[in-house]
CSV table of C-alpha atoms in Angstrom, one decimal:
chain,number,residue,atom,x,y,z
A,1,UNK,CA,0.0,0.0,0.0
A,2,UNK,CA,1.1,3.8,-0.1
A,3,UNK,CA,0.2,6.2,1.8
A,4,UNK,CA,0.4,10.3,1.4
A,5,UNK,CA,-0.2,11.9,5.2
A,6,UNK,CA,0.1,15.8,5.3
A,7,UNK,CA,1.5,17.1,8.3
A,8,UNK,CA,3.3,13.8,9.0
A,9,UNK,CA,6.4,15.1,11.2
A,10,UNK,CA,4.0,15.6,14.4
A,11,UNK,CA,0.9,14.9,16.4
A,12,UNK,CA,-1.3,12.7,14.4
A,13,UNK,CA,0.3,12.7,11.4
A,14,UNK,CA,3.4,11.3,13.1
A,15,UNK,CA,1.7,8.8,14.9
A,16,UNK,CA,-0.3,7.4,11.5
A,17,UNK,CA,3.6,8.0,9.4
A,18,UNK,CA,4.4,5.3,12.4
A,19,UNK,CA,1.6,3.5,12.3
A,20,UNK,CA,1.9,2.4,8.6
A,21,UNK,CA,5.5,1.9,8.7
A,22,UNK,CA,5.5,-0.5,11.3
A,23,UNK,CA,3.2,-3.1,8.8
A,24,UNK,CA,5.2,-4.4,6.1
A,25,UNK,CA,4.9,-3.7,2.8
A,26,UNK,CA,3.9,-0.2,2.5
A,27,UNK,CA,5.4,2.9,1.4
A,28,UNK,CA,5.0,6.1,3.2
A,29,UNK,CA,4.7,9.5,2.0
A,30,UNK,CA,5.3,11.8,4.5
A,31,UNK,CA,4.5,15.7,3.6
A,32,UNK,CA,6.0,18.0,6.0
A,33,UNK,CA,6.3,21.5,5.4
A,34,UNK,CA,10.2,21.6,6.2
A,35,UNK,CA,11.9,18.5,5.1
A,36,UNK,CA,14.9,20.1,7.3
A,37,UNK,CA,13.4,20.8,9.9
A,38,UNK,CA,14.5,18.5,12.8
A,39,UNK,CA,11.3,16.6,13.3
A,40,UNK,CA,11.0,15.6,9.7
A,41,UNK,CA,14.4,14.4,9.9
A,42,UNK,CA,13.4,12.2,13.0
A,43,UNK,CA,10.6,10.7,10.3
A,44,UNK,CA,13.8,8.7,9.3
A,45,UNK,CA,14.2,7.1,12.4
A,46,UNK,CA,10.8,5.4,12.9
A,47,UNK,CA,11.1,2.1,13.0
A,48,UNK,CA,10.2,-0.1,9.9
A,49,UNK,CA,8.7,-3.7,8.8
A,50,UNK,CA,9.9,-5.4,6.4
A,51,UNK,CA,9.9,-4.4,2.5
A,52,UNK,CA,8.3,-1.0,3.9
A,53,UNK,CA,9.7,2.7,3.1
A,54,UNK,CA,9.7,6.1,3.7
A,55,UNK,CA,9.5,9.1,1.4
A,56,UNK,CA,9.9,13.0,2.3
A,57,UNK,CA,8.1,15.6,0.6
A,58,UNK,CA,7.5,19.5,1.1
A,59,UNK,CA,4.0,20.3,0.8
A,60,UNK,CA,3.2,24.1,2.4
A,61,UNK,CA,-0.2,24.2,3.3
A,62,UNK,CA,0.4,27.7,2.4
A,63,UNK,CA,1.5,27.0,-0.9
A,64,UNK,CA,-0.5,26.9,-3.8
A,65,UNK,CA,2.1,24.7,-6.2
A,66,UNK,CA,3.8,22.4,-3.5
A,67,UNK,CA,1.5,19.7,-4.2
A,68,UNK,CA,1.5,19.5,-7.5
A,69,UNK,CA,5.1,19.9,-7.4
A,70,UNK,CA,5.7,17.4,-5.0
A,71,UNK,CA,3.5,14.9,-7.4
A,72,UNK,CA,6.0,15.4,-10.1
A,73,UNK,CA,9.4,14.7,-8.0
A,74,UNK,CA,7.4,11.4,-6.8
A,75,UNK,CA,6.9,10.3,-10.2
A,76,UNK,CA,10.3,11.8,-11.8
A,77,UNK,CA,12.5,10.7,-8.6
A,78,UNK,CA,10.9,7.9,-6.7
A,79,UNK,CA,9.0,6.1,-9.4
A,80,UNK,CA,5.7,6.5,-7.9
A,81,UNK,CA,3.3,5.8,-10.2
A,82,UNK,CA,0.0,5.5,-8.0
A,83,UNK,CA,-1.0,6.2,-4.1
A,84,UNK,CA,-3.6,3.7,-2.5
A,85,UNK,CA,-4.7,6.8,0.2
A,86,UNK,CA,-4.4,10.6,1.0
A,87,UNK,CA,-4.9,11.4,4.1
A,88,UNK,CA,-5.0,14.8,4.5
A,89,UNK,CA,-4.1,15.6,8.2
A,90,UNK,CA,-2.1,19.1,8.0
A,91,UNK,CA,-4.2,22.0,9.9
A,92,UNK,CA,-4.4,24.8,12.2
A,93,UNK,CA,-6.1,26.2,15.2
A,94,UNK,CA,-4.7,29.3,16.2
A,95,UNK,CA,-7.4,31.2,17.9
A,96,UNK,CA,-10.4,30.8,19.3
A,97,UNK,CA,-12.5,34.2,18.7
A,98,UNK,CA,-16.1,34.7,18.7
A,99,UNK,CA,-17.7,35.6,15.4
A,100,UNK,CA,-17.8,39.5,16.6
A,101,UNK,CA,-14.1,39.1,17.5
A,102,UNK,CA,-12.5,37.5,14.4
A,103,UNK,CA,-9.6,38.9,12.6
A,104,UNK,CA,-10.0,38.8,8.7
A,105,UNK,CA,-7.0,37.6,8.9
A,106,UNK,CA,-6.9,35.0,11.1
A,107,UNK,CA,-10.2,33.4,9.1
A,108,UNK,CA,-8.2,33.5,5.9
A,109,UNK,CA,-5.1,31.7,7.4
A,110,UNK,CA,-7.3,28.8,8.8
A,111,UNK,CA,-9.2,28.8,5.4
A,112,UNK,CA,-6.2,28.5,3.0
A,113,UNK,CA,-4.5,25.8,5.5
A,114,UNK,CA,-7.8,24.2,6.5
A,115,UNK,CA,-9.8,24.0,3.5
A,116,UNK,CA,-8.0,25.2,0.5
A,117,UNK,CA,-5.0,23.2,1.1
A,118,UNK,CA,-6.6,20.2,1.0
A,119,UNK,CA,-8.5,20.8,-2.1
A,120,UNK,CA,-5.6,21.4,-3.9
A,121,UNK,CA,-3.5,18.2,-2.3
A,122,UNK,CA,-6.7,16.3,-4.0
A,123,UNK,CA,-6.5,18.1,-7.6
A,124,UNK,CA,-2.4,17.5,-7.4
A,125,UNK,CA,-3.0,13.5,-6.2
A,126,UNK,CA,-6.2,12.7,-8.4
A,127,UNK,CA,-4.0,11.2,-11.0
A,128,UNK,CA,-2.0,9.0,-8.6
A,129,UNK,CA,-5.3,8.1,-6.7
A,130,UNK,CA,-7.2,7.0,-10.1
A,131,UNK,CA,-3.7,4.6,-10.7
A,132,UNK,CA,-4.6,2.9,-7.4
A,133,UNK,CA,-5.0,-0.7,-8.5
A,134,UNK,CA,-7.4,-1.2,-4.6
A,135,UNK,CA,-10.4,1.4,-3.9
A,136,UNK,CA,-8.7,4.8,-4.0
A,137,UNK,CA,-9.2,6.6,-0.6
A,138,UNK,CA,-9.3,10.1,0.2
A,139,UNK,CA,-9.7,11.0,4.0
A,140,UNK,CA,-9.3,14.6,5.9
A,141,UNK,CA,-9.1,15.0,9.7
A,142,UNK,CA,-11.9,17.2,10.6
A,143,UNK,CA,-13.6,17.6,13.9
A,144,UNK,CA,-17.0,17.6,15.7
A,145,UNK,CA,-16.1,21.4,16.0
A,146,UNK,CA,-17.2,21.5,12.8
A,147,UNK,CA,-20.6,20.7,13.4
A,148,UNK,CA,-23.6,22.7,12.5
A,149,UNK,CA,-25.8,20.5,13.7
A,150,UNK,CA,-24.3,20.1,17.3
A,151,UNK,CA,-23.2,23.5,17.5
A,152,UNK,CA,-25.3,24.3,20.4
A,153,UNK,CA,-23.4,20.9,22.1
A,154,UNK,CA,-20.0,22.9,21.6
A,155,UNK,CA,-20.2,26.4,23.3
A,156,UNK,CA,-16.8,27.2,22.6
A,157,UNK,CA,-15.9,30.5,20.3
A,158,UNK,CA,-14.5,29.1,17.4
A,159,UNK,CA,-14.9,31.6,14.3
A,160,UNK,CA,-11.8,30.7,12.5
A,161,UNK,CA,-10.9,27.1,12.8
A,162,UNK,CA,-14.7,25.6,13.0
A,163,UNK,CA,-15.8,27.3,10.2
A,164,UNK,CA,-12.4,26.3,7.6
A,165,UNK,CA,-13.3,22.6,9.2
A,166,UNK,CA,-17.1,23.1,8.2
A,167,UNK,CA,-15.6,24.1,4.7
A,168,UNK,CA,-13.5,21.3,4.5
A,169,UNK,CA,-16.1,18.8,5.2
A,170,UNK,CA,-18.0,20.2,1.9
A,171,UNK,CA,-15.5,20.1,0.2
A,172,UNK,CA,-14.6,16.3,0.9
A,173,UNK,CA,-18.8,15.4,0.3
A,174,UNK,CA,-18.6,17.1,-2.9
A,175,UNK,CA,-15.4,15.0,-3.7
A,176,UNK,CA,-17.5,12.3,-2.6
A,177,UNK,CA,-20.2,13.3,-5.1
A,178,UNK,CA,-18.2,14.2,-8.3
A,179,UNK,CA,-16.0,11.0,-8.4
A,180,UNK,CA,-17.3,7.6,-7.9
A,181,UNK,CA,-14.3,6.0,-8.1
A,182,UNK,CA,-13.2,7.5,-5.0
A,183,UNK,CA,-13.6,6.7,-1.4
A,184,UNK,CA,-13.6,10.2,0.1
A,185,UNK,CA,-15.0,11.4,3.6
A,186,UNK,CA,-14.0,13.5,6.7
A,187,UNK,CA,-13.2,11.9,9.9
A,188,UNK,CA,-13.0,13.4,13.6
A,189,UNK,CA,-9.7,12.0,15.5
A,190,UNK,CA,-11.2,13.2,18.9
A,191,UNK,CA,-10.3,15.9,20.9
A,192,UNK,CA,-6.9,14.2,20.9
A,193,UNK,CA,-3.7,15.1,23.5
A,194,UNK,CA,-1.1,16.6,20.5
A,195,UNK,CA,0.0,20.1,20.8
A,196,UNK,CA,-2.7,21.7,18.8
A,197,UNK,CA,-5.3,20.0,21.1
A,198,UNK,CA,-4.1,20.7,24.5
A,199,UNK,CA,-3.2,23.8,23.6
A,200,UNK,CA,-6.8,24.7,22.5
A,201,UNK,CA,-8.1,22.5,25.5
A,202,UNK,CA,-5.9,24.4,27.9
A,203,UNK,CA,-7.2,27.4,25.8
A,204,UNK,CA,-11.0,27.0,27.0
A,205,UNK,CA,-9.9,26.3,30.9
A,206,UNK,CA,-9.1,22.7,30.4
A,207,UNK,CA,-6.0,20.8,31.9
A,208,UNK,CA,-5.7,18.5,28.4
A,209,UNK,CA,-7.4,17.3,25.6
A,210,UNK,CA,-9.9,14.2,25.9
A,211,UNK,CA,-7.8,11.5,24.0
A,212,UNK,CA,-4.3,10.1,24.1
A,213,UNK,CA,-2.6,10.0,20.4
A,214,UNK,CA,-2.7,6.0,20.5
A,215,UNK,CA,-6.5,5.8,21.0
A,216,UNK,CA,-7.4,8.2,18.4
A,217,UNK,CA,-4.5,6.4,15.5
A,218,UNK,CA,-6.0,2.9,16.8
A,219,UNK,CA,-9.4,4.2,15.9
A,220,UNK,CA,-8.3,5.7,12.6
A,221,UNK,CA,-6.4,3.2,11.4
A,222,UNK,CA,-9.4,0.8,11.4
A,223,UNK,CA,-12.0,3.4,10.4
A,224,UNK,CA,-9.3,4.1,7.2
A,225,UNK,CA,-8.7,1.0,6.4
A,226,UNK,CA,-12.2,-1.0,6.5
A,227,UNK,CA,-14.3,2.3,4.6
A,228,UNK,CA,-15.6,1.7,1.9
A,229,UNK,CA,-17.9,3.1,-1.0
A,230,UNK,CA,-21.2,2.2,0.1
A,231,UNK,CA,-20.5,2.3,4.4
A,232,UNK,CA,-17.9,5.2,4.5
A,233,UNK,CA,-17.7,7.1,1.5
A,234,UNK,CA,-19.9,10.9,1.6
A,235,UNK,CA,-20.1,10.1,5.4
A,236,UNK,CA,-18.9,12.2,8.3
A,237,UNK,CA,-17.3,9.8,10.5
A,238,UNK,CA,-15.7,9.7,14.0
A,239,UNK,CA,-12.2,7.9,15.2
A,240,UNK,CA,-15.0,5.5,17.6
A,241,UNK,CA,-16.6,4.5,14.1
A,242,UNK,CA,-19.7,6.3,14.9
A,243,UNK,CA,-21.3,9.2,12.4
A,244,UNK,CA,-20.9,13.0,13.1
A,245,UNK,CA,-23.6,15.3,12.7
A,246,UNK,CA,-23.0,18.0,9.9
């Protein structure tokens, strides 16, 4: 199998780079926004199965030609010629404003990393994902912050970040929609214990986040890997298995 993860040199991303690389037989494409920077050198060290591999691409969630970019040195330099699954993990949450409180620029930022970026990591990766000789997957970590439906349930002021997440779980139905070839939904990991959640848990009043890092990758790895067309795809799914209200 191969895998492309976004934002593979911490948190979740890490912990799935791992995940995959530990079963043998799989190739993992690990998109960091620094390759130099010192914890996508680390990816190197994780341990590895047998016949399985790592590759290190930049992909800028900021940029609007790093994916595609990054496609071509895959197929020119590493002779990939197809990827099984995206999982498009990369995102921020930088600040938690009401709606009378948010900076335009702030919204922006969270849009283009949240929602844009991963719109474009699909148009660069289509190609590579129709090449897949298994069901094609195309999965992006949301969250129940997301919600319309349940935003009553969530009382937290969240004007940047839940709105780009809201946008990104369109987007991934409509990918859902326009290509039937395609396995594509949004998935909640949890309110999970990485850097980005306890900081927006400690954020709120909270000591920590809900989830360790090993319970929400346990549940996404078998979420991921048993989805399918009719079951998964066009859904809005949680780490647990369980659906997410829009």
């Amino acid at each position: 199998m191969i895998y492309l993860i976004t934002g593979a040199n911490r948190g979740l991303g890490e912990g799935l780079a791992a995940a995959y690389l530990s079963r043998p037989n799989n190739t993992v494409i690990a998109a960091v926004r620094n390759p130099e920077h010192l914890t996508s050198k680390a990816l190197h060290d994780l341990p590895r199965a047998q016949s399985s591999n790592l590759i290190v691409v930049k992909i800028d969630s900021k940029s609007e030609t790093d994916a595609k970019m990054a496609v071509r040195d895959l197929i020119s330099t590493h002779n990939i010629s197809a990827v099984d699954i995206v999982i498009a993990n990369a995102g921020i949450a930088k600040v938690l404003p009401t709606v009378a409180q948010a900076q335009v620029s702030d919204m922006l930022e969270h849009f283009m990393v949240n929602a844009v970026a991963p719109a474009l990591l699909f148009q660069a990766f289509l190609p590579l994902l129709r090449k897949s000789q298994r069901e094609p997957k195309f999965v992006t970590l949301s969250t129940t912050a997301a919600s319309i439906a349940d935003m009553e349930q969530v009382p937290i002021p969240n004007a940047a970040y839940g709105p780009s997440k809201a946008a990104l779980n369109y987007l991934t139905k409509k990918i859902h929609v326009e290509n039937p070839d395609i396995i594509a939904f949004p998935i909640s990991p949890g309110w999970v214990q990485t850097d980005m959640g306890n900081d927006g848990a400690r954020k709120v009043g909270l000591e920590s986040a809900d989830i360790t890092i090993e319970q929400s990758i346990t549940g996404l790895l078998d979420v991921i890997e048993n989805a399918t067309r009719e079951a998964s795809s066009g859904k809005f799914l949680s780490y647990d298995g369980d659906s997410c209200g829009w």
